[in-house]
CSV table of C-alpha atoms and ligand atoms in Angstrom, one decimal:
chain,number,residue,atom,x,y,z
A,232,MET,CA,17.8,-5.8,14.7
A,233,THR,CA,15.2,-3.3,14.2
A,234,ASN,CA,16.5,-3.1,10.6
A,235,TYR,CA,16.0,-6.6,10.4
A,236,ILE,CA,12.2,-6.6,11.4
A,237,CYS,CA,11.6,-3.7,9.1
A,238,PHE,CA,13.2,-5.3,6.4
A,239,SER,CA,11.0,-8.5,6.4
A,240,VAL,CA,8.0,-6.9,7.4
A,241,ALA,CA,8.4,-4.5,4.6
A,242,LEU,CA,8.3,-7.7,2.4
A,243,GLY,CA,4.2,-7.9,2.9
A,244,GLY,CA,4.3,-4.9,0.9
A,245,LEU,CA,6.4,-6.1,-1.9
A,246,LEU,CA,3.9,-9.0,-2.2
A,247,PHE,CA,1.1,-6.5,-1.9
A,248,GLY,CA,2.5,-4.4,-4.9
A,249,PHE,CA,3.2,-7.8,-6.8
A,250,ASP,CA,-0.2,-9.4,-6.3
A,251,THR,CA,-2.0,-6.5,-7.5
A,252,ALA,CA,0.1,-5.6,-10.5
A,253,VAL,CA,0.9,-9.3,-11.9
A,254,ILE,CA,-2.6,-9.8,-13.0
A,255,SER,CA,-2.1,-6.8,-15.5
A,256,GLY,CA,-0.1,-9.2,-17.6
A,257,ALA,CA,-2.0,-12.3,-17.0
A,258,VAL,CA,-5.6,-11.6,-17.6
A,259,ASP,CA,-6.0,-11.5,-21.3
A,260,LEU,CA,-4.1,-14.8,-21.5
A,261,VAL,CA,-6.8,-16.6,-19.2
A,262,LYS,CA,-9.5,-14.3,-20.9
A,263,THR,CA,-8.6,-16.3,-24.0
A,264,GLN,CA,-8.0,-19.6,-22.2
A,265,PHE,CA,-11.3,-19.8,-20.5
A,266,SER,CA,-13.4,-18.1,-23.2
A,267,LEU,CA,-14.6,-15.7,-20.4
A,268,ASN,CA,-17.5,-13.4,-20.8
A,269,THR,CA,-17.2,-10.3,-19.4
A,270,VAL,CA,-19.0,-11.3,-15.8
A,271,SER,CA,-16.4,-13.8,-15.3
A,272,GLU,CA,-13.6,-11.2,-16.2
A,273,GLY,CA,-15.0,-8.8,-14.3
A,274,TRP,CA,-14.7,-11.7,-11.4
A,275,LEU,CA,-11.5,-12.8,-12.1
A,276,VAL,CA,-9.9,-8.8,-11.7
A,277,SER,CA,-12.4,-7.9,-8.8
A,278,SER,CA,-11.9,-11.1,-6.8
A,279,GLY,CA,-8.2,-9.8,-5.4
A,280,LEU,CA,-10.0,-6.7,-4.2
A,281,ALA,CA,-12.8,-8.4,-2.7
A,282,GLY,CA,-10.3,-10.4,-1.0
A,283,CYS,CA,-8.5,-7.1,0.4
A,284,ILE,CA,-11.8,-6.3,2.1
A,285,LEU,CA,-11.9,-9.6,3.6
A,286,GLY,CA,-8.4,-9.2,4.7
A,287,VAL,CA,-8.6,-5.7,5.9
A,288,LEU,CA,-11.9,-7.6,8.2
A,289,ALA,CA,-10.4,-10.3,9.3
A,290,THR,CA,-7.1,-8.2,10.5
A,291,GLY,CA,-9.2,-5.9,12.5
A,292,ALA,CA,-10.8,-9.0,14.3
A,293,LEU,CA,-7.7,-11.0,14.5
A,294,SER,CA,-4.5,-8.8,15.2
A,295,ASP,CA,-5.7,-7.9,19.0
A,296,ARG,CA,-6.4,-11.3,19.8
A,297,ILE,CA,-3.6,-13.6,18.5
A,298,GLY,CA,-1.3,-11.0,18.0
A,299,ARG,CA,0.8,-8.9,15.2
A,300,ARG,CA,3.1,-11.7,14.6
A,301,LYS,CA,0.9,-14.2,14.0
A,302,THR,CA,-1.5,-12.5,11.7
A,303,ILE,CA,1.2,-11.2,9.5
A,304,LEU,CA,2.7,-14.8,9.1
A,305,LEU,CA,-1.3,-15.9,8.2
A,306,ALA,CA,-1.0,-13.0,5.5
A,307,ALA,CA,2.5,-14.8,4.5
A,308,CYS,CA,0.8,-18.2,4.0
A,309,ALA,CA,-2.5,-16.5,1.9
A,310,PHE,CA,0.2,-15.3,-0.5
A,311,LEU,CA,2.0,-18.5,-0.7
A,312,LEU,CA,-1.2,-20.4,-1.3
A,313,SER,CA,-2.8,-17.9,-3.7
A,314,GLY,CA,0.3,-18.2,-6.0
A,315,ILE,CA,0.3,-22.2,-5.7
A,316,GLY,CA,-3.3,-22.4,-6.4
A,317,CYS,CA,-3.4,-20.0,-9.2
A,318,ALA,CA,-0.6,-21.5,-10.8
A,319,PHE,CA,-2.3,-25.2,-10.6
A,320,ALA,CA,-5.7,-24.0,-11.1
A,321,GLY,CA,-8.0,-26.5,-12.5
A,322,GLY,CA,-10.6,-24.0,-13.8
A,323,ILE,CA,-11.9,-20.4,-13.7
A,324,ASN,CA,-13.5,-20.7,-10.6
A,325,TRP,CA,-10.6,-22.3,-8.9
A,326,LEU,CA,-8.6,-19.8,-10.1
A,327,ILE,CA,-10.8,-16.4,-8.8
A,328,THR,CA,-11.0,-18.2,-5.5
A,329,ALA,CA,-7.2,-18.4,-5.3
A,330,ARG,CA,-7.0,-15.0,-6.6
A,331,LEU,CA,-9.4,-14.0,-3.9
A,332,VAL,CA,-6.8,-16.0,-1.1
A,333,GLY,CA,-4.1,-13.6,-2.6
A,334,GLY,CA,-6.4,-10.7,-2.0
A,335,VAL,CA,-7.2,-11.7,1.7
A,336,GLY,CA,-3.2,-11.7,1.9
A,337,VAL,CA,-2.9,-7.6,0.2
A,338,GLY,CA,-5.7,-6.9,2.9
A,339,MET,CA,-4.1,-8.2,5.8
A,340,ALA,CA,-0.5,-7.1,4.9
A,341,SER,CA,-1.9,-3.7,4.1
A,342,VAL,CA,-2.9,-3.3,7.7
A,343,VAL,CA,-0.7,-5.3,9.7
A,344,SER,CA,2.9,-4.6,8.0
A,345,PRO,CA,3.1,-1.0,8.1
A,346,MET,CA,1.5,-1.0,11.7
A,347,LEU,CA,4.1,-3.5,13.1
A,348,ILE,CA,6.8,-1.3,11.2
A,349,ALA,CA,5.2,1.8,13.1
A,350,GLU,CA,5.3,-0.2,16.7
A,351,PHE,CA,8.7,-1.1,16.5
A,352,ALA,CA,10.3,1.7,14.7
A,353,PRO,CA,12.3,4.5,17.0
A,354,ALA,CA,10.3,7.7,17.1
A,355,ASP,CA,13.1,9.4,14.9
A,356,LYS,CA,13.1,6.9,12.2
A,357,ARG,CA,9.4,5.6,12.1
A,358,GLY,CA,8.5,7.8,8.6
A,359,ARG,CA,11.9,6.4,6.6
A,360,MET,CA,10.9,3.0,7.9
A,361,ILE,CA,7.3,3.1,6.8
A,362,ALA,CA,8.1,4.7,3.7
A,363,TYR,CA,10.4,1.4,3.3
A,364,TYR,CA,7.0,-0.5,3.2
A,365,GLN,CA,6.2,1.8,0.5
A,366,LEU,CA,9.2,1.5,-1.3
A,367,ALA,CA,8.4,-2.4,-1.3
A,368,ILE,CA,5.4,-1.6,-2.9
A,369,THR,CA,6.5,0.1,-5.7
A,370,ILE,CA,9.3,-2.8,-6.2
A,371,GLY,CA,6.6,-5.5,-6.1
A,372,ILE,CA,4.6,-3.6,-8.9
A,373,LEU,CA,7.6,-3.3,-11.1
A,374,LEU,CA,8.8,-7.1,-10.3
A,375,ALA,CA,5.5,-8.2,-11.3
A,376,TYR,CA,6.0,-6.4,-14.6
A,377,PHE,CA,9.6,-8.2,-15.2
A,378,SER,CA,8.4,-11.6,-14.0
A,379,ASP,CA,5.5,-11.2,-16.5
A,380,ALA,CA,7.6,-9.9,-19.4
A,381,LEU,CA,10.1,-13.0,-18.7
A,382,PHE,CA,7.8,-15.4,-18.4
A,383,LEU,CA,6.1,-14.2,-22.1
A,384,THR,CA,9.8,-14.2,-23.3
A,385,LEU,CA,10.7,-17.7,-22.2
A,386,ALA,CA,7.4,-19.1,-23.6
A,387,GLN,CA,7.7,-18.0,-26.9
A,388,ASP,CA,11.4,-19.2,-26.7
A,389,GLY,CA,10.3,-22.5,-26.1
A,390,ILE,CA,13.1,-23.2,-23.5
A,391,ILE,CA,13.5,-24.1,-19.9
A,392,LEU,CA,9.7,-24.0,-19.0
A,393,PRO,CA,7.9,-27.2,-19.0
A,394,ALA,CA,5.1,-27.7,-21.6
A,395,TYR,CA,2.5,-27.1,-18.9
A,396,PHE,CA,3.6,-23.4,-18.1
A,397,ARG,CA,4.9,-22.9,-21.6
A,398,ASN,CA,1.1,-23.3,-23.0
A,399,GLU,CA,-0.5,-22.0,-20.3
A,400,VAL,CA,1.9,-18.8,-19.4
A,401,TRP,CA,-0.3,-17.3,-16.8
A,402,ARG,CA,0.4,-20.2,-14.5
A,403,PRO,CA,3.9,-19.2,-13.8
A,404,MET,CA,3.3,-15.8,-13.7
A,405,PHE,CA,1.1,-16.4,-10.6
A,406,LEU,CA,3.3,-19.1,-9.3
A,407,ALA,CA,6.3,-16.4,-9.0
A,408,MET,CA,4.8,-14.8,-6.5
A,409,ALA,CA,5.4,-18.1,-4.2
A,410,PHE,CA,9.1,-17.2,-4.0
A,411,PRO,CA,8.7,-14.1,-2.3
A,412,SER,CA,6.1,-15.7,0.0
A,413,VAL,CA,8.1,-18.6,1.2
A,414,LEU,CA,11.2,-16.0,1.9
A,415,PHE,CA,8.8,-13.6,3.9
A,416,ILE,CA,7.7,-16.5,5.6
A,417,LEU,CA,11.0,-17.6,6.6
A,418,LEU,CA,12.3,-14.1,7.6
A,419,LEU,CA,8.8,-13.7,9.8
A,420,LEU,CA,10.1,-16.5,11.7
A,421,LYS,CA,12.5,-14.3,13.7
A,422,VAL,CA,10.4,-11.4,13.9
A,423,PRO,CA,9.5,-10.8,17.4
A,424,GLU,CA,5.9,-9.6,18.8
A,425,SER,CA,5.3,-6.3,19.0
A,426,PRO,CA,6.3,-5.0,22.4
A,427,ARG,CA,3.2,-2.7,22.6
A,428,TRP,CA,0.9,-5.5,22.0
A,429,LEU,CA,2.5,-7.5,24.8
A,430,ILE,CA,2.1,-4.7,27.2
A,431,ALA,CA,-1.5,-4.6,25.9
A,432,ILE,CA,-2.1,-7.7,27.0
A,433,ASN,CA,-0.2,-7.6,30.2
A,434,GLU,CA,2.6,-9.6,29.2
A,435,LYS,CA,5.4,-7.2,30.6
A,436,GLU,CA,8.4,-9.1,30.8
A,437,LYS,CA,8.4,-10.6,27.6
A,438,ALA,CA,8.0,-7.0,26.1
A,439,LEU,CA,10.9,-5.8,28.2
A,440,ASP,CA,12.8,-8.4,27.0
A,441,ILE,CA,12.5,-7.9,23.2
A,442,LEU,CA,12.6,-4.4,23.8
A,443,ARG,CA,16.0,-5.2,25.0
A,444,ARG,CA,17.1,-6.9,21.9
A,445,ILE,CA,16.2,-4.1,19.8
A,446,ARG,CA,17.5,-1.3,21.6
A,447,SER,CA,20.3,-0.3,24.1
A,448,ALA,CA,19.7,-0.6,27.4
A,449,SER,CA,18.8,2.8,28.6
A,450,VAL,CA,16.5,3.4,25.6
A,451,ALA,CA,14.9,0.4,26.2
A,452,ALA,CA,13.9,1.2,29.7
A,453,LYS,CA,12.4,4.4,28.9
A,454,GLU,CA,10.6,3.2,25.8
A,455,PHE,CA,9.3,0.2,28.0
A,456,SER,CA,8.2,2.6,30.8
A,457,ASP,CA,6.7,4.7,28.6
A,458,MET,CA,4.5,2.2,26.9
A,459,VAL,CA,3.2,1.0,30.6
A,460,GLU,CA,2.4,4.5,31.8
A,461,ALA,CA,0.2,4.6,28.6
A,462,ALA,CA,-1.4,1.4,29.0
A,463,ALA,CA,-1.9,2.3,32.8
A,464,ARG,CA,-3.3,5.6,31.4
A,465,ASN,CA,-5.8,3.8,28.9
A,466,THR,CA,-7.0,1.2,31.3
A,467,GLY,CA,-10.3,1.9,32.5
A,468,ARG,CA,-11.3,4.6,29.6
A,469,ARG,CA,-13.8,3.9,27.5
A,470,MET,CA,-12.1,3.1,24.4
A,471,SER,CA,-14.4,3.4,21.7
A,472,LEU,CA,-13.2,3.9,18.5
A,473,PHE,CA,-16.3,5.9,17.3
A,474,GLY,CA,-16.5,7.1,20.5
A,475,GLY,CA,-15.9,10.8,19.8
A,476,ALA,CA,-12.1,10.5,21.4
A,477,PHE,CA,-11.0,9.6,18.3
A,478,ARG,CA,-12.7,11.6,15.6
A,479,ILE,CA,-9.8,13.9,14.8
A,480,PRO,CA,-7.4,10.7,13.8
A,481,LEU,CA,-10.1,9.1,12.2
A,482,LEU,CA,-10.9,12.1,10.2
A,483,ILE,CA,-7.2,12.3,8.9
A,484,GLY,CA,-6.6,8.9,8.5
A,485,ILE,CA,-9.9,8.3,6.3
A,486,LEU,CA,-9.7,11.2,4.5
A,487,LEU,CA,-5.9,10.8,3.6
A,488,ALA,CA,-6.5,7.4,2.5
A,489,VAL,CA,-9.7,8.2,0.1
A,490,PHE,CA,-7.7,11.3,-1.0
A,491,GLN,CA,-4.6,9.4,-1.9
A,492,GLN,CA,-6.7,7.0,-4.2
A,493,PHE,CA,-8.7,10.0,-5.9
A,494,SER,CA,-5.4,11.6,-7.2
A,495,GLY,CA,-6.0,8.8,-9.6
A,496,ILE,CA,-2.6,6.9,-8.7
A,497,ASN,CA,-3.8,3.4,-10.2
A,498,ALA,CA,-5.7,4.9,-13.1
A,499,ILE,CA,-2.3,6.5,-14.3
A,500,ILE,CA,-0.3,3.4,-13.3
A,501,TYR,CA,-2.2,1.1,-15.2
A,502,TYR,CA,-3.9,3.3,-17.7
A,503,GLY,CA,-0.6,5.2,-18.3
A,504,PRO,CA,1.0,3.0,-21.1
A,505,SER,CA,-2.3,3.2,-22.9
A,506,ILE,CA,-2.2,7.1,-22.6
A,507,PHE,CA,1.2,7.2,-23.8
A,508,LYS,CA,0.0,4.7,-26.7
A,509,ALA,CA,-2.8,6.7,-27.8
A,510,ALA,CA,-0.6,10.1,-27.8
A,511,GLY,CA,1.5,8.6,-30.0
A,512,ILE,CA,4.8,8.4,-28.0
A,513,GLY,CA,7.5,5.7,-28.7
A,514,GLY,CA,6.9,2.4,-29.6
A,515,SER,CA,3.8,-0.1,-29.3
A,516,ASN,CA,5.4,-1.9,-26.2
A,517,ALA,CA,3.2,-1.3,-22.9
A,518,LEU,CA,5.8,-2.8,-21.1
A,519,ILE,CA,8.5,-0.2,-21.5
A,520,PHE,CA,6.0,2.4,-20.2
A,521,GLN,CA,5.2,0.4,-17.5
A,522,VAL,CA,9.0,0.1,-16.7
A,523,ILE,CA,9.3,3.6,-16.9
A,524,ILE,CA,6.3,4.9,-15.0
A,525,GLY,CA,7.5,2.0,-12.5
A,526,THR,CA,11.2,3.0,-12.0
A,527,ILE,CA,10.0,6.5,-11.5
A,528,ASN,CA,7.8,5.4,-8.8
A,529,VAL,CA,10.7,3.5,-7.0
A,530,LEU,CA,13.3,6.1,-7.4
A,531,PHE,CA,11.2,8.6,-6.0
A,532,THR,CA,10.0,6.7,-2.8
A,533,ILE,CA,13.7,7.0,-1.9
A,534,VAL,CA,13.0,11.0,-1.4
A,535,ALA,CA,10.6,9.9,1.4
A,536,ILE,CA,12.9,7.9,3.0
A,537,LYS,CA,15.5,10.2,3.3
A,538,TRP,CA,13.2,13.3,4.2
A,539,SER,CA,10.1,12.3,6.0
A,540,ASP,CA,11.6,12.3,9.4
A,541,LYS,CA,14.0,15.3,8.6
A,542,TYR,CA,11.2,18.0,7.0
A,543,GLY,CA,8.1,16.0,8.2
A,544,ARG,CA,5.0,14.7,6.7
A,545,LYS,CA,3.3,17.8,6.0
A,546,PHE,CA,6.0,19.4,4.1
A,547,LEU,CA,6.2,16.5,1.7
A,548,LEU,CA,2.4,16.0,1.5
A,549,THR,CA,2.0,19.7,0.7
A,550,THR,CA,4.6,20.0,-2.0
A,551,GLY,CA,4.3,16.6,-3.4
A,552,LEU,CA,0.5,17.8,-3.9
A,553,CYS,CA,1.5,21.1,-5.5
A,554,GLY,CA,3.2,19.0,-8.2
A,555,ILE,CA,0.6,16.3,-8.4
A,556,ILE,CA,-2.3,19.4,-9.0
A,557,PHE,CA,0.1,21.3,-11.6
A,558,SER,CA,0.7,17.8,-13.6
A,559,LEU,CA,-3.2,16.9,-13.4
A,560,VAL,CA,-4.4,20.0,-14.4
A,561,PHE,CA,-1.8,20.7,-17.5
A,562,CYS,CA,-2.4,17.0,-18.6
A,563,GLY,CA,-6.0,17.9,-18.7
A,564,ILE,CA,-5.2,21.1,-20.9
A,565,LEU,CA,-3.4,19.2,-23.3
A,566,PHE,CA,-6.3,16.7,-23.9
A,567,TYR,CA,-8.8,19.7,-24.0
A,568,THR,CA,-6.9,21.6,-26.6
A,569,GLY,CA,-5.8,18.4,-28.1
A,570,HIS,CA,-1.9,18.5,-27.9
A,571,THR,CA,-1.4,15.3,-26.6
A,572,GLN,CA,1.2,14.1,-29.3
A,573,GLY,CA,4.5,15.4,-27.7
A,574,VAL,CA,6.6,14.7,-25.2
A,575,LEU,CA,5.2,16.8,-22.5
A,576,LEU,CA,2.6,14.7,-22.0
A,577,LEU,CA,4.9,12.0,-21.0
A,578,VAL,CA,6.8,14.4,-19.0
A,579,LEU,CA,3.7,15.4,-17.1
A,580,LEU,CA,2.8,12.3,-16.1
A,581,LEU,CA,6.3,11.2,-14.8
A,582,LEU,CA,6.1,14.5,-12.7
A,583,TYR,CA,3.0,13.0,-11.4
A,584,ILE,CA,4.4,9.8,-10.5
A,585,ALA,CA,7.3,11.1,-9.3
A,586,CYS,CA,5.5,13.5,-7.0
A,587,PHE,CA,2.8,10.8,-5.7
A,588,ALA,CA,6.0,8.7,-4.9
A,589,PHE,CA,7.3,10.8,-2.1
A,590,SER,CA,4.2,12.2,-0.7
A,591,LEU,CA,1.0,10.7,-1.0
A,592,GLY,CA,2.4,7.4,-1.7
A,593,PRO,CA,4.4,6.9,1.7
A,594,VAL,CA,3.2,9.4,3.8
A,595,THR,CA,-0.8,8.1,4.1
A,596,TRP,CA,0.7,5.1,5.2
A,597,ILE,CA,3.1,6.4,7.6
A,598,ILE,CA,0.6,9.0,9.1
A,599,ILE,CA,-2.5,6.3,9.2
A,600,ASN,CA,-0.1,4.1,11.4
A,601,GLU,CA,0.9,6.4,14.0
A,602,ILE,CA,-2.0,8.3,15.0
A,603,PHE,CA,-4.0,6.2,16.8
A,604,PRO,CA,-3.2,4.8,20.3
A,605,THR,CA,-2.6,1.1,20.9
A,606,PRO,CA,-5.8,-0.1,22.4
A,607,VAL,CA,-7.4,1.0,19.2
A,608,ARG,CA,-4.6,1.0,16.6
A,609,VAL,CA,-5.7,-1.9,14.8
A,610,GLN,CA,-9.1,-1.0,14.6
A,611,GLY,CA,-8.4,2.6,13.8
A,612,VAL,CA,-6.1,1.6,11.1
A,613,SER,CA,-8.4,-1.2,9.6
A,614,VAL,CA,-11.2,1.6,9.0
A,615,CYS,CA,-8.7,4.0,7.5
A,616,THR,CA,-7.4,1.0,5.1
A,617,MET,CA,-10.6,0.0,4.4
A,618,ALA,CA,-11.7,3.1,3.1
A,619,LEU,CA,-8.7,2.8,0.9
A,620,TRP,CA,-9.8,-0.4,-0.6
A,621,MET,CA,-13.1,0.9,-1.2
A,622,ALA,CA,-11.6,4.0,-2.6
A,623,VAL,CA,-9.6,2.0,-5.1
A,624,TRP,CA,-12.9,0.1,-5.9
A,625,VAL,CA,-14.6,3.6,-6.5
A,626,VAL,CA,-11.9,4.8,-8.7
A,627,GLY,CA,-11.6,1.3,-10.7
A,628,GLN,CA,-15.2,1.1,-11.2
A,629,PHE,CA,-15.8,5.0,-12.3
A,630,PHE,CA,-12.4,5.6,-14.3
A,631,PRO,CA,-13.4,3.8,-17.4
A,632,TRP,CA,-17.0,5.2,-17.3
A,633,LEU,CA,-15.9,8.6,-16.8
A,634,LEU,CA,-13.3,8.7,-19.4
A,635,GLU,CA,-15.9,7.5,-22.1
A,636,LYS,CA,-18.6,10.0,-20.8
A,637,ALA,CA,-16.7,13.0,-19.9
A,638,GLY,CA,-13.6,12.7,-21.5
A,639,ALA,CA,-9.9,12.6,-20.4
A,640,ALA,CA,-9.5,16.3,-19.7
A,641,VAL,CA,-12.4,16.6,-17.1
A,642,THR,CA,-11.4,13.1,-15.6
A,643,PHE,CA,-7.8,14.8,-15.4
A,644,TRP,CA,-9.5,17.9,-13.7
A,645,ILE,CA,-11.8,16.0,-11.1
A,646,PHE,CA,-8.4,14.3,-9.7
A,647,ALA,CA,-6.9,17.4,-9.6
A,648,GLY,CA,-9.9,19.0,-7.9
A,649,PHE,CA,-9.6,16.1,-5.2
A,650,SER,CA,-5.6,16.6,-5.0
A,651,LEU,CA,-6.5,20.3,-4.2
A,652,ALA,CA,-8.8,19.7,-1.6
A,653,ASN,CA,-6.4,17.5,-0.1
A,654,PHE,CA,-3.9,20.0,-0.2
A,655,PHE,CA,-6.1,22.3,2.0
A,656,PHE,CA,-6.7,19.6,4.1
A,657,SER,CA,-3.2,18.6,4.8
A,658,TRP,CA,-2.0,22.0,5.3
A,659,LYS,CA,-4.5,23.1,7.8
A,660,ILE,CA,-5.9,20.0,9.4
A,661,VAL,CA,-3.1,17.4,9.3
A,662,LYS,CA,-0.8,17.8,12.5
A,663,GLU,CA,2.6,17.4,12.0
A,664,THR,CA,4.2,13.8,13.6
A,665,LYS,CA,7.5,13.7,12.8
A,666,GLY,CA,9.6,12.5,15.8
A,667,LYS,CA,6.9,12.0,18.2
A,668,THR,CA,6.8,9.1,19.8
A,669,LEU,CA,3.2,6.7,19.7
A,670,GLU,CA,2.9,7.5,23.3
A,671,GLU,CA,3.4,11.0,22.6
A,672,MET,CA,1.2,11.3,19.6
A,673,GLU,CA,-2.1,10.6,22.2
A,674,GLY,CA,-1.3,14.1,23.5
A,675,VAL,CA,-1.8,15.6,19.8
A,676,PHE,CA,-4.7,14.2,18.4
A,677,ILE,CA,-7.2,12.5,21.2
A,678,SER,CA,-9.5,14.8,22.8
A,679,PRO,CA,-10.0,14.4,26.5
A,680,HIS,CA,-13.2,12.7,27.0
B,726,BGC,C1,-1.2,3.0,-3.0
B,726,BGC,C2,-1.3,2.0,-4.1
B,726,BGC,C3,-0.7,2.3,-5.1
B,726,BGC,C4,0.7,2.2,-4.8
B,726,BGC,C5,1.7,3.1,-6.0
B,726,BGC,C6,0.2,2.7,-2.6
B,726,BGC,O1,0.7,3.9,-1.6
B,726,BGC,O2,-2.0,2.5,-1.8
B,726,BGC,O3,-2.9,2.1,-4.5
B,726,BGC,O4,-0.9,1.1,-6.2
B,726,BGC,O5,0.9,3.2,-3.7
B,726,BGC,O6,3.2,3.2,-6.0
C-alpha cells in the first residue's frame, strides 16, 4: 500500500516536469499563430511561474485546513483543467490564463506531493521514496519533449490528427497533459489521508486505522504512539515558524532550495541544446540533445533512489557538488579559451547533469520535506518551495542577460561559485537525516524555546 501511495502521489512530480517542459516545444508555434509581441510572449512563458507562486501560497493556506489529500486532488484538477483549457483556447489571453492554472497545479504539487510522501514513508525508505518524486519530474520533462516531437511529426504526416489540431499543433501538445492528469486523479482517489495530519486535527482513530492498513500491526502501533506523543509535546508550545525555534531548518531548507537553482540547472537543461549547437556538436536537431540530457537526468536519479537511505543525504550532496563544480569550472575554461568545438564540452555538461540528478535534484526535495515538525511542516515546506520558485525566476530572468553582458565563461563560473558555497554549507551546516523518523528529527533540528 505504501508503494501504491508513493507511486500515485509522485505522479504530481511527473505533471510538474511535463508542464514546465511542454512550453519549450509550443512557444514558437503559439508566437507565430498569434503574432505575439515580446510582452505577450513574456506573459505566456512566465504565466506558468506566476501560477506556481500562487499555487505554493494556496497550499500553505489550504493543506492544514482541508488536509493533504484534498489539496493534492485540487492540484490534479488544476493540471487537467489547464491541459484542456490550453488545447481549446479561443485566444491568447485564454491560453495565458490556462497556463496560469497549470502553474497553480505545479506550485501545489511541488509542496504537497513530496510532503505527503515524506509523511507516509517508513523512516528507512523515506529518501528513496522522495527520490521517486524527483524521478517522476525528470520523466515528465522527457515525456514532454517526446510528445511535442510526436505531435509535430503527426501534423506533418497529415494523418490521425483532426484538422483543428493538425493546423495548430501546439493544441494537442498541451492537451497531452490531460491524460496523465486523469490517471493522477483516479489513483489519488484511493490514497488515504496523512495519519500525521489526522492526529494533528485530533482524528486519532482514523489515523490508527490508516496506519494499520499500510504497516504491520506492531509497526503501526509504535508509529502511532510516537506521532501522538510528538503531537502532545507540541500542543501548547508556541509554534510560529518564524519564532526562532525553527531557524535552523528554515535556513537549511531555504538555502538548499536557492542553491539548487543557482547551480544553473534549468539554464543548462533548456539552453543546453543551443550550447551544443553553438559549439558545433552533432546535427541541428535540438530534440536529440534534449533527449540526451533528459535521459541522463532520468538515469542518474536512480542512483539517489538506491543510495540516499544507504549512504545518506550529505554524502550524495557533497559528492554530487564536487562533480558539478568541476564541470562548471571546466566549461567556463573551455568558453574562456575558445575551445568549445569538441566533444569535451558535451561530456562536461553531461557530467554536470548526472551529478545534479543524483544529488541536488532529489536531495534538496528530500531534506526540505523532512526537517519540519508536523505543526509547521506545510508552512516550512511552502516557504522553502517558494524560495525555490523565486530562484527559478531569478535565473530565468538574469541568465540571458548575464550570457550577453558577461559571456558564457563568467556565467558558468558564477554558477560554480554558488555551488561551491553550497558545498561548504552542505558539508558544515546541513545535518544528516537518514533513517530518522520525522518525530526524531525534532530533536535534531529544533532549538528548545
Ligand atoms: C528542480 C527543477 C529542475 C528539475 C530537473 C528539480 O529538482 O527543482 O527546477 O527542472 O529538478 O530535473
